[in-house]
Amino acid sequence: MAARTDEKHRRRLRQERGELEGILEALQGQLRSLVDEGREVAESDFSEEGGDPDGGVVERDRVRARIADTEEHLRQVALAEQAIEDGTYGTCHVCGTQVPEERLEALPWTTLCVQCKAAGHTA
């Protein structure tokens, strides 16, 4: 892949990483707040037997799932950045063909060509 194209994708990936790190930090703060709120309610509300006294378990689980998704996306971005350094960026990890530039522009962290993704492969 041309150095100019690599630099364009490197900048895009760096921007994506920064945005994801900000989202992750906010989600972790939100989870800390929800956990603290849950502790306060649990310590003061013993009127409900069993179950979730503060009703926050579902919300905490939702935030944890978003954290996991964001961490996975960050991992994919880091792998794409490493692939640029290794000279393997833009090559499908399954069939070895060149991933079309349009796909890389849409999903710069992708490791699969359209055909392999459509076939259900995962990288």
XYZ file of C-alpha atoms in Angstrom:
123
model
C 0.000 0.000 0.000
C 1.304 3.458 -0.812
C 2.970 5.443 1.961
C 0.548 8.349 1.457
C -2.453 6.033 1.833
C -0.877 4.410 4.884
C -0.400 7.826 6.472
C -4.046 8.714 5.823
C -5.175 5.498 7.522
C -2.651 5.966 10.342
C -4.147 9.424 11.086
C -7.695 8.062 10.926
C -6.830 5.190 13.269
C -5.085 7.558 15.691
C -8.204 9.768 15.718
C -10.449 6.734 16.252
C -8.243 5.537 19.119
C -8.443 8.952 20.797
C -12.224 9.030 20.513
C -12.545 5.488 21.830
C -10.243 6.210 24.765
C -12.434 9.183 25.672
C -15.582 7.068 25.438
C -13.970 4.325 27.522
C -12.938 6.786 30.218
C -16.478 8.216 30.364
C -18.045 4.744 30.529
C -15.680 3.669 33.311
C -16.603 6.799 35.252
C -20.278 6.086 34.689
C -19.819 2.530 35.935
C -17.974 3.720 39.060
C -20.857 6.092 39.799
C -23.454 3.383 39.277
C -21.555 0.981 41.528
C -21.227 3.646 44.240
C -24.945 4.496 43.965
C -25.788 0.802 44.235
C -23.729 0.454 47.392
C -25.434 3.467 48.978
C -28.899 2.166 48.176
C -28.056 -1.369 49.292
C -26.739 -0.085 52.614
C -29.807 2.051 53.289
C -32.682 0.053 51.764
C -33.350 -3.302 53.322
C -37.109 -3.188 52.744
C -37.024 -5.205 49.549
C -36.347 -8.892 49.943
C -33.958 -10.383 47.429
C -33.529 -9.013 43.966
C -31.917 -5.744 43.078
C -32.703 -3.135 45.758
C -31.578 -0.192 43.612
C -32.740 -1.481 40.228
C -29.290 -0.714 38.857
C -27.977 -4.168 37.990
C -29.304 -3.984 34.438
C -27.825 -0.527 33.925
C -24.447 -1.581 35.321
C -24.454 -4.641 33.058
C -25.337 -2.469 30.069
C -22.420 -0.138 30.807
C -20.076 -3.107 31.334
C -21.110 -4.483 27.936
C -20.415 -1.116 26.301
C -17.013 -1.031 28.009
C -16.216 -4.500 26.646
C -17.313 -3.470 23.133
C -15.208 -0.310 23.303
C -12.181 -2.239 24.549
C -12.579 -4.712 21.672
C -12.808 -1.862 19.174
C -9.653 -0.352 20.675
C -7.922 -3.722 20.289
C -8.906 -3.820 16.605
C -7.587 -0.290 16.081
C -4.291 -1.215 17.772
C -3.965 -4.296 15.548
C -4.574 -2.169 12.451
C -1.942 0.348 13.594
C 0.487 -2.526 14.104
C -0.355 -3.927 10.652
C 0.606 -0.581 9.109
C 3.961 -0.795 10.896
C 4.413 -4.425 9.802
C 3.484 -3.688 6.185
C 0.499 -6.052 6.255
C -2.223 -3.413 6.500
C -4.989 -3.805 3.944
C -4.421 -7.506 3.364
C -7.309 -9.870 4.174
C -6.326 -12.160 7.044
C -8.315 -15.049 5.574
C -7.704 -15.115 1.817
C -4.687 -12.813 1.539
C -6.175 -10.513 -1.098
C -5.976 -6.749 -0.928
C -8.905 -5.193 0.966
C -10.514 -2.554 -1.294
C -9.604 1.039 -0.418
C -13.301 1.932 -0.058
C -13.684 -0.685 2.678
C -10.566 0.559 4.468
C -11.899 4.106 4.327
C -15.189 2.985 5.869
C -13.639 0.597 8.406
C -9.912 1.315 8.715
C -9.550 -1.364 11.416
C -10.986 -4.158 9.255
C -8.916 -7.256 8.607
C -11.261 -8.945 6.132
C -12.205 -8.327 2.531
C -15.904 -8.027 1.704
C -16.150 -11.595 0.395
C -14.612 -13.185 3.483
C -16.737 -11.045 5.815
C -19.879 -11.959 3.835
C -18.890 -15.626 4.088
C -18.958 -15.302 7.883
C -15.236 -15.431 8.530
C -13.769 -13.709 11.546
C -10.187 -12.634 11.886
